[in-house]
Amino acid sequence: MDLLEAEGFVGLGEFAEAAVVGGDGVPTSWGRLRAILAHVEKHRAAAACAGRGCRVLHAARHDALIARKEGSRRDPRGERQMRIGFVGLGNMGGPMCRNMMKGVNHEVVVHDLNPEAVRACTEAGATAAESLAALAASCDLIFTSLPTPKAVEAVVDGIAPNIRPGTAMFDLSTNAPAVVKRLHAILAEKGVALLDAPVTGGVVRATDGTLVVMVGGEEAVFEQHRSILAAFSGQLVHVGPVGSASVAKLINNMLLLCNSAAAAEGLMIGAKAGIDMGKLTAIIQNGSGDSAGMRGLAARALKGEFKASFALDLAYKDLGLAVDLEAEYGVPGLLAPQALALLRMARGMGFGQLDTTAMLKVYESILGCEARL
């Protein structure tokens, strides 16, 4: 008789489901698990995957292939753990996911189109889901961190058929409030709570785990998962109903980008006037004209460093959404559309994949001079 069957498991799928806690609620002994795994490796040749100690198991309950690392987090008391899904492991999502894994004792399942981004998280202890459907079918809580509203919609389309009632989903993306509300309604019909939870603070604070996370949606769901959100944030704010956090985030980014545009314009006046950039930035950064936009220009653009921290293409998307909100609420757009025009010019000049501070290069190209420290 197969050792799995002798131990009461019907195939690898059932073993995977029961690996942490036995059917009687008692933790399965590690010696017993090791014996079963050794037998399976020897006689069934479990498929190997990239990464030390990593193998592929077929979880029968949701018919999905999941690559699991040995030594993944187990609750020492043998209690059933929550399984958390994280979709989107880019400049912001990757650090948030890894900080979450450090701060919680739950299994984390990840998905991204970039295999290198996935590997960075699996090496930190996450599990790689083969597909969105697999992730949705197995997770109790899902986070998304994606570049555009269309990307969020595509992910929801991918997970909606398999997502389980009672699942909570937090969209960490900078999204359009109207899109968030529409997706919230779609998922609510499936018994799923979607909350918008955009973040601010940039890549540095994402890495440090000190982001500001603003949340819109059911407050009870927010409170239920507060400790998990706190694992990658320095400040949590429940803004109001679903969509309200996305409005707050777009206002924040509108101010950043308008301030950046004004700072770039001012610095170019100084450059044309022959003022030393080091002295000028010292005056501004210690005076009333300072801003996050000004500090970003001084830290990157004035040094000729334009590797994207906040890509200009994404800034253009965010500011465009903010200008749309101005029109929706009847707010006269006197400043934001001008900053948006500057970003549009920068994209037309081929600077879209550079850092947002590359807006300075528009002025430099027009004026034929550089502003550098």
GROMACS .gro file of C-alpha atoms in nm:
model
  373
    1MET     CA    1   0.000   0.000   0.000
    2ASP     CA    2   0.125   0.351  -0.081
    3LEU     CA    3   0.253   0.529   0.231
    4LEU     CA    4   0.027   0.828   0.164
    5GLU     CA    5  -0.277   0.599   0.162
    6ALA     CA    6  -0.153   0.420   0.471
    7GLU     CA    7  -0.136   0.754   0.646
    8GLY     CA    8  -0.490   0.838   0.541
    9PHE     CA    9  -0.417   1.081   0.256
   10VAL     CA   10  -0.581   1.043  -0.083
   11GLY     CA   11  -0.296   1.164  -0.302
   12LEU     CA   12  -0.062   1.460  -0.278
   13GLY     CA   13  -0.343   1.715  -0.296
   14GLU     CA   14  -0.503   1.603   0.029
   15PHE     CA   15  -0.161   1.574   0.192
   16ALA     CA   16  -0.085   1.936   0.092
   17GLU     CA   17  -0.412   2.051   0.249
   18ALA     CA   18  -0.350   1.862   0.575
   19ALA     CA   19   0.024   1.912   0.604
   20VAL     CA   20   0.008   2.160   0.891
   21VAL     CA   21  -0.287   2.035   1.096
   22GLY     CA   22  -0.428   1.684   1.101
   23GLY     CA   23  -0.794   1.606   1.056
   24ASP     CA   24  -0.839   1.589   1.433
   25GLY     CA   25  -0.695   1.937   1.474
   26VAL     CA   26  -0.368   1.807   1.622
   27PRO     CA   27  -0.041   1.925   1.463
   28THR     CA   28   0.113   1.662   1.239
   29SER     CA   29   0.453   1.558   1.374
   30TRP     CA   30   0.749   1.676   1.173
   31GLY     CA   31   0.898   1.326   1.181
   32ARG     CA   32   0.587   1.185   1.020
   33LEU     CA   33   0.580   1.458   0.757
   34ARG     CA   34   0.946   1.404   0.674
   35ALA     CA   35   0.892   1.032   0.633
   36ILE     CA   36   0.599   1.085   0.399
   37LEU     CA   37   0.785   1.349   0.196
   38ALA     CA   38   1.092   1.126   0.168
   39HIS     CA   39   0.876   0.840   0.042
   40VAL     CA   40   0.702   1.064  -0.210
   41GLU     CA   41   1.034   1.202  -0.336
   42LYS     CA   42   1.178   0.856  -0.376
   43HIS     CA   43   0.886   0.676  -0.535
   44ARG     CA   44   0.683   0.947  -0.707
   45ALA     CA   45   0.963   1.181  -0.816
   46ALA     CA   46   0.794   1.505  -0.716
   47ALA     CA   47   0.874   1.768  -0.977
   48ALA     CA   48   1.159   2.000  -0.885
   49CYS     CA   49   1.151   2.373  -0.952
   50ALA     CA   50   1.406   2.653  -0.937
   51GLY     CA   51   1.528   2.751  -0.596
   52ARG     CA   52   1.681   2.553  -0.309
   53GLY     CA   53   1.442   2.305  -0.147
   54CYS     CA   54   1.153   2.401  -0.375
   55ARG     CA   55   0.908   2.147  -0.522
   56VAL     CA   56   0.575   2.154  -0.703
   57LEU     CA   57   0.269   2.005  -0.537
   58HIS     CA   58  -0.068   1.948  -0.697
   59ALA     CA   59  -0.337   2.081  -0.465
   60ALA     CA   60  -0.643   1.878  -0.565
   61ARG     CA   61  -0.900   2.097  -0.396
   62HIS     CA   62  -0.853   2.386  -0.637
   63ASP     CA   63  -0.672   2.203  -0.920
   64ALA     CA   64  -0.377   2.442  -0.916
   65LEU     CA   65  -0.003   2.398  -0.933
   66ILE     CA   66   0.172   2.584  -0.657
   67ALA     CA   67   0.549   2.596  -0.609
   68ARG     CA   68   0.616   2.567  -0.238
   69LYS     CA   69   0.941   2.612  -0.050
   70GLU     CA   70   1.033   2.384   0.236
   71GLY     CA   71   1.053   2.569   0.564
   72SER     CA   72   0.764   2.801   0.485
   73ARG     CA   73   0.603   2.961   0.787
   74ARG     CA   74   0.409   2.730   1.015
   75ASP     CA   75   0.209   2.836   1.319
   76PRO     CA   76   0.397   2.674   1.610
   77ARG     CA   77   0.067   2.599   1.783
   78GLY     CA   78  -0.054   2.403   1.483
   79GLU     CA   79  -0.342   2.642   1.419
   80ARG     CA   80  -0.470   2.685   1.065
   81GLN     CA   81  -0.291   2.979   0.908
   82MET     CA   82  -0.435   3.243   0.682
   83ARG     CA   83  -0.311   3.227   0.325
   84ILE     CA   84  -0.241   3.572   0.181
   85GLY     CA   85  -0.212   3.639  -0.192
   86PHE     CA   86  -0.002   3.924  -0.331
   87VAL     CA   87  -0.031   4.020  -0.699
   88GLY     CA   88   0.214   4.274  -0.843
   89LEU     CA   89   0.573   4.266  -0.716
   90GLY     CA   90   0.724   4.573  -0.880
   91ASN     CA   91   0.914   4.866  -0.729
   92MET     CA   92   0.648   4.914  -0.461
   93GLY     CA   93   0.472   4.578  -0.443
   94GLY     CA   94   0.789   4.373  -0.401
   95PRO     CA   95   0.916   4.555  -0.091
   96MET     CA   96   0.567   4.568   0.059
   97CYS     CA   97   0.524   4.195   0.013
   98ARG     CA   98   0.861   4.112   0.166
   99ASN     CA   99   0.800   4.339   0.464
  100MET     CA  100   0.462   4.176   0.514
  101MET     CA  101   0.627   3.835   0.524
  102LYS     CA  102   0.864   3.957   0.793
  103GLY     CA  103   0.581   4.093   1.005
  104VAL     CA  104   0.315   3.821   0.991
  105ASN     CA  105   0.303   3.448   1.056
  106HIS     CA  106   0.085   3.357   0.759
  107GLU     CA  107   0.166   3.183   0.433
  108VAL     CA  108   0.210   3.428   0.145
  109VAL     CA  109   0.136   3.329  -0.216
  110VAL     CA  110   0.264   3.559  -0.492
  111HIS     CA  111   0.205   3.621  -0.862
  112ASP     CA  112   0.374   3.853  -1.111
  113LEU     CA  113   0.448   3.844  -1.482
  114ASN     CA  114   0.816   3.911  -1.408
  115PRO     CA  115   0.985   3.587  -1.292
  116GLU     CA  116   1.271   3.781  -1.131
  117ALA     CA  117   1.023   3.971  -0.913
  118VAL     CA  118   0.861   3.644  -0.812
  119ARG     CA  119   1.198   3.489  -0.732
  120ALA     CA  120   1.290   3.779  -0.502
  121CYS     CA  121   0.983   3.698  -0.293
  122THR     CA  122   1.006   3.319  -0.304
  123GLU     CA  123   1.365   3.344  -0.185
  124ALA     CA  124   1.227   3.537   0.113
  125GLY     CA  125   0.985   3.253   0.189
  126ALA     CA  126   0.680   3.312  -0.029
  127THR     CA  127   0.501   3.056  -0.244
  128ALA     CA  128   0.469   3.113  -0.620
  129ALA     CA  129   0.122   3.063  -0.767
  130GLU     CA  130   0.114   2.926  -1.119
  131SER     CA  131  -0.185   3.143  -1.210
  132LEU     CA  132  -0.425   3.405  -1.082
  133ALA     CA  133  -0.696   3.141  -1.068
  134ALA     CA  134  -0.478   2.925  -0.843
  135LEU     CA  135  -0.402   3.216  -0.615
  136ALA     CA  136  -0.766   3.323  -0.589
  137ALA     CA  137  -0.890   2.973  -0.512
  138SER     CA  138  -0.648   2.922  -0.226
  139CYS     CA  139  -0.626   3.259  -0.049
  140ASP     CA  140  -0.823   3.417   0.235
  141LEU     CA  141  -0.684   3.767   0.177
  142ILE     CA  142  -0.552   3.922  -0.146
  143PHE     CA  143  -0.341   4.232  -0.210
  144THR     CA  144  -0.285   4.391  -0.551
  145SER     CA  145  -0.016   4.647  -0.635
  146LEU     CA  146  -0.041   4.730  -1.003
  147PRO     CA  147   0.059   5.016  -1.234
  148THR     CA  148  -0.273   5.111  -1.398
  149PRO     CA  149  -0.650   5.081  -1.353
  150LYS     CA  150  -0.661   4.851  -1.658
  151ALA     CA  151  -0.410   4.619  -1.494
  152VAL     CA  152  -0.625   4.603  -1.180
  153GLU     CA  153  -0.933   4.527  -1.389
  154ALA     CA  154  -0.746   4.250  -1.571
  155VAL     CA  155  -0.639   4.091  -1.243
  156VAL     CA  156  -0.990   4.105  -1.102
  157ASP     CA  157  -1.114   3.938  -1.422
  158GLY     CA  158  -0.856   3.666  -1.361
  159ILE     CA  159  -0.941   3.600  -0.999
  160ALA     CA  160  -1.317   3.661  -0.992
  161PRO     CA  161  -1.426   3.317  -1.122
  162ASN     CA  162  -1.228   3.135  -0.851
  163ILE     CA  163  -1.230   3.371  -0.555
  164ARG     CA  164  -1.400   3.237  -0.244
  165PRO     CA  165  -1.685   3.409  -0.058
  166GLY     CA  166  -1.555   3.576   0.256
  167THR     CA  167  -1.224   3.673   0.097
  168ALA     CA  168  -1.104   4.030   0.153
  169MET     CA  169  -0.908   4.217  -0.113
  170PHE     CA  170  -0.703   4.536  -0.072
  171ASP     CA  171  -0.598   4.723  -0.387
  172LEU     CA  172  -0.274   4.906  -0.305
  173SER     CA  173  -0.254   5.058  -0.654
  174THR     CA  174  -0.306   5.423  -0.742
  175ASN     CA  175  -0.640   5.367  -0.908
  176ALA     CA  176  -0.933   5.562  -1.049
  177PRO     CA  177  -1.207   5.592  -0.784
  178ALA     CA  178  -1.473   5.502  -1.041
  179VAL     CA  179  -1.288   5.180  -1.129
  180VAL     CA  180  -1.251   5.088  -0.762
  181LYS     CA  181  -1.624   5.136  -0.703
  182ARG     CA  182  -1.717   4.929  -1.007
  183LEU     CA  183  -1.489   4.642  -0.907
  184HIS     CA  184  -1.617   4.664  -0.550
  185ALA     CA  185  -1.972   4.610  -0.676
  186ILE     CA  186  -1.867   4.314  -0.894
  187LEU     CA  187  -1.685   4.139  -0.611
  188ALA     CA  188  -1.955   4.218  -0.355
  189GLU     CA  189  -2.191   3.996  -0.555
  190LYS     CA  190  -1.949   3.711  -0.486
  191GLY     CA  191  -1.933   3.785  -0.114
  192VAL     CA  192  -1.590   3.947  -0.142
  193ALA     CA  193  -1.498   4.278   0.022
  194LEU     CA  194  -1.277   4.504  -0.192
  195LEU     CA  195  -1.112   4.802  -0.025
  196ASP     CA  196  -0.891   5.059  -0.194
  197ALA     CA  197  -0.566   5.103  -0.003
  198PRO     CA  198  -0.321   5.317  -0.202
  199VAL     CA  199   0.011   5.403  -0.044
  200THR     CA  200   0.245   5.700  -0.042
  201GLY     CA  201   0.609   5.736   0.050
  202GLY     CA  202   0.794   5.602  -0.253
  203VAL     CA  203   1.034   5.313  -0.296
  204VAL     CA  204   1.256   5.412  -0.002
  205ARG     CA  205   0.973   5.398   0.248
  206ALA     CA  206   0.829   5.087   0.083
  207THR     CA  207   1.164   4.923   0.151
  208ASP     CA  208   1.177   5.057   0.507
  209GLY     CA  209   0.819   4.949   0.578
  210THR     CA  210   0.713   5.303   0.672
  211LEU     CA  211   0.458   5.387   0.401
  212VAL     CA  212   0.140   5.580   0.466
  213VAL     CA  213  -0.150   5.350   0.377
  214MET     CA  214  -0.490   5.512   0.322
  215VAL     CA  215  -0.791   5.283   0.313
  216GLY     CA  216  -1.142   5.322   0.174
  217GLY     CA  217  -1.414   5.068   0.239
  218GLU     CA  218  -1.576   4.871   0.518
  219GLU     CA  219  -1.413   4.982   0.843
  220ALA     CA  220  -1.471   4.644   1.008
  221VAL     CA  221  -1.272   4.470   0.732
  222PHE     CA  222  -0.997   4.730   0.766
  223GLU     CA  223  -0.976   4.673   1.141
  224GLN     CA  224  -0.977   4.296   1.096
  225HIS     CA  225  -0.664   4.316   0.882
  226ARG     CA  226  -0.498   4.619   1.043
  227SER     CA  227  -0.205   4.419   1.180
  228ILE     CA  228  -0.121   4.283   0.836
  229LEU     CA  229  -0.134   4.629   0.676
  230ALA     CA  230   0.083   4.759   0.960
  231ALA     CA  231   0.358   4.516   0.860
  232PHE     CA  232   0.452   4.741   0.565
  233SER     CA  233   0.331   5.081   0.686
  234GLY     CA  234   0.425   5.352   0.931
  235GLN     CA  235   0.080   5.511   0.933
  236LEU     CA  236  -0.265   5.371   0.860
  237VAL     CA  237  -0.561   5.598   0.785
  238HIS     CA  238  -0.918   5.483   0.725
  239VAL     CA  239  -1.041   5.761   0.495
  240GLY     CA  240  -1.405   5.663   0.445
  241PRO     CA  241  -1.618   5.457   0.204
  242VAL     CA  242  -1.475   5.265  -0.089
  243GLY     CA  243  -1.309   5.497  -0.341
  244SER     CA  244  -1.235   5.772  -0.089
  245ALA     CA  245  -0.877   5.660  -0.034
  246SER     CA  246  -0.811   5.672  -0.408
  247VAL     CA  247  -0.935   6.032  -0.415
  248ALA     CA  248  -0.698   6.118  -0.131
  249LYS     CA  249  -0.405   5.950  -0.307
  250LEU     CA  250  -0.469   6.135  -0.633
  251ILE     CA  251  -0.481   6.467  -0.447
  252ASN     CA  252  -0.150   6.382  -0.281
  253ASN     CA  253   0.014   6.299  -0.613
  254MET     CA  254  -0.135   6.605  -0.781
  255LEU     CA  255   0.033   6.825  -0.518
  256LEU     CA  256   0.363   6.639  -0.556
  257LEU     CA  257   0.366   6.676  -0.932
  258CYS     CA  258   0.254   7.038  -0.940
  259ASN     CA  259   0.522   7.123  -0.684
  260SER     CA  260   0.780   6.930  -0.888
  261ALA     CA  261   0.686   7.120  -1.204
  262ALA     CA  262   0.710   7.454  -1.025
  263ALA     CA  263   1.046   7.359  -0.874
  264ALA     CA  264   1.185   7.251  -1.213
  265GLU     CA  265   1.078   7.581  -1.366
  266GLY     CA  266   1.231   7.780  -1.083
  267LEU     CA  267   1.559   7.592  -1.096
  268MET     CA  268   1.588   7.662  -1.469
  269ILE     CA  269   1.550   8.034  -1.402
  270GLY     CA  270   1.844   8.000  -1.165
  271ALA     CA  271   2.046   7.803  -1.419
  272LYS     CA  272   1.990   8.065  -1.690
  273ALA     CA  273   2.080   8.340  -1.442
  274GLY     CA  274   2.408   8.167  -1.363
  275ILE     CA  275   2.332   8.097  -0.997
  276ASP     CA  276   2.522   7.811  -0.837
  277MET     CA  277   2.279   7.520  -0.807
  278GLY     CA  278   2.425   7.404  -0.476
  279LYS     CA  279   2.367   7.743  -0.318
  280LEU     CA  280   2.021   7.779  -0.472
  281THR     CA  281   1.902   7.439  -0.354
  282ALA     CA  282   2.040   7.503  -0.004
  283ILE     CA  283   1.838   7.826   0.013
  284ILE     CA  284   1.518   7.663  -0.112
  285GLN     CA  285   1.546   7.348   0.098
  286ASN     CA  286   1.597   7.552   0.413
  287GLY     CA  287   1.332   7.805   0.323
  288SER     CA  288   0.960   7.829   0.257
  289GLY     CA  289   0.992   7.707  -0.102
  290ASP     CA  290   1.089   7.353  -0.008
  291SER     CA  291   0.874   7.056  -0.107
  292ALA     CA  292   0.901   6.684  -0.170
  293GLY     CA  293   0.918   6.769  -0.540
  294MET     CA  294   1.210   7.004  -0.482
  295ARG     CA  295   1.393   6.746  -0.272
  296GLY     CA  296   1.345   6.486  -0.543
  297LEU     CA  297   1.492   6.714  -0.808
  298ALA     CA  298   1.792   6.793  -0.588
  299ALA     CA  299   1.852   6.427  -0.503
  300ARG     CA  300   1.830   6.298  -0.859
  301ALA     CA  301   1.782   6.534  -1.154
  302LEU     CA  302   2.037   6.795  -1.048
  303LYS     CA  303   2.291   6.513  -1.025
  304GLY     CA  304   2.200   6.387  -1.371
  305GLU     CA  305   2.048   6.070  -1.225
  306PHE     CA  306   1.717   5.976  -1.385
  307LYS     CA  307   1.675   5.607  -1.307
  308ALA     CA  308   1.307   5.566  -1.228
  309SER     CA  309   1.197   5.567  -0.868
  310PHE     CA  310   0.854   5.699  -0.967
  311ALA     CA  311   0.837   5.658  -1.345
  312LEU     CA  312   0.724   5.960  -1.543
  313ASP     CA  313   0.470   5.749  -1.734
  314LEU     CA  314   0.302   5.656  -1.405
  315ALA     CA  315   0.310   6.017  -1.288
  316TYR     CA  316   0.134   6.117  -1.610
  317LYS     CA  317  -0.132   5.853  -1.545
  318ASP     CA  318  -0.185   5.968  -1.185
  319LEU     CA  319  -0.205   6.337  -1.269
  320GLY     CA  320  -0.443   6.262  -1.554
  321LEU     CA  321  -0.674   6.084  -1.308
  322ALA     CA  322  -0.654   6.384  -1.075
  323VAL     CA  323  -0.746   6.621  -1.359
  324ASP     CA  324  -1.042   6.393  -1.434
  325LEU     CA  325  -1.153   6.437  -1.071
  326GLU     CA  326  -1.134   6.814  -1.108
  327ALA     CA  327  -1.376   6.790  -1.399
  328GLU     CA  328  -1.601   6.545  -1.211
  329TYR     CA  329  -1.637   6.775  -0.911
  330GLY     CA  330  -1.637   7.104  -1.102
  331VAL     CA  331  -1.307   7.229  -0.960
  332PRO     CA  332  -1.138   7.478  -1.197
  333GLY     CA  333  -0.817   7.322  -1.327
  334LEU     CA  334  -0.574   7.613  -1.324
  335LEU     CA  335  -0.252   7.438  -1.219
  336ALA     CA  336  -0.276   7.062  -1.258
  337PRO     CA  337  -0.350   7.067  -1.634
  338GLN     CA  338  -0.036   7.277  -1.689
  339ALA     CA  339   0.177   7.026  -1.499
  340LEU     CA  340   0.009   6.750  -1.699
  341ALA     CA  341   0.107   6.928  -2.021
  342LEU     CA  342   0.469   6.935  -1.904
  343LEU     CA  343   0.460   6.560  -1.839
  344ARG     CA  344   0.301   6.505  -2.180
  345MET     CA  345   0.589   6.692  -2.343
  346ALA     CA  346   0.839   6.486  -2.146
  347ARG     CA  347   0.678   6.164  -2.266
  348GLY     CA  348   0.683   6.295  -2.623
  349MET     CA  349   1.057   6.354  -2.588
  350GLY     CA  350   1.107   5.991  -2.484
  351PHE     CA  351   1.146   6.041  -2.109
  352GLY     CA  352   0.848   5.831  -2.001
  353GLN     CA  353   1.051   5.544  -1.853
  354LEU     CA  354   1.280   5.779  -1.662
  355ASP     CA  355   1.214   5.919  -1.318
  356THR     CA  356   0.943   6.182  -1.284
  357THR     CA  357   1.213   6.441  -1.217
  358ALA     CA  358   1.311   6.404  -1.585
  359MET     CA  359   1.050   6.676  -1.641
  360LEU     CA  360   1.350   6.904  -1.584
  361LYS     CA  361   1.497   6.776  -1.912
  362VAL     CA  362   1.209   6.937  -2.103
  363TYR     CA  363   1.327   7.281  -1.992
  364GLU     CA  364   1.690   7.187  -2.051
  365SER     CA  365   1.610   7.074  -2.405
  366ILE     CA  366   1.419   7.391  -2.485
  367LEU     CA  367   1.675   7.627  -2.329
  368GLY     CA  368   1.990   7.444  -2.438
  369CYS     CA  369   2.145   7.441  -2.091
  370GLU     CA  370   2.154   7.208  -1.792
  371ALA     CA  371   2.078   7.262  -1.426
  372ARG     CA  372   2.332   7.054  -1.232
  373LEU     CA  373   2.494   7.059  -0.892
   0.00000   0.00000   0.00000
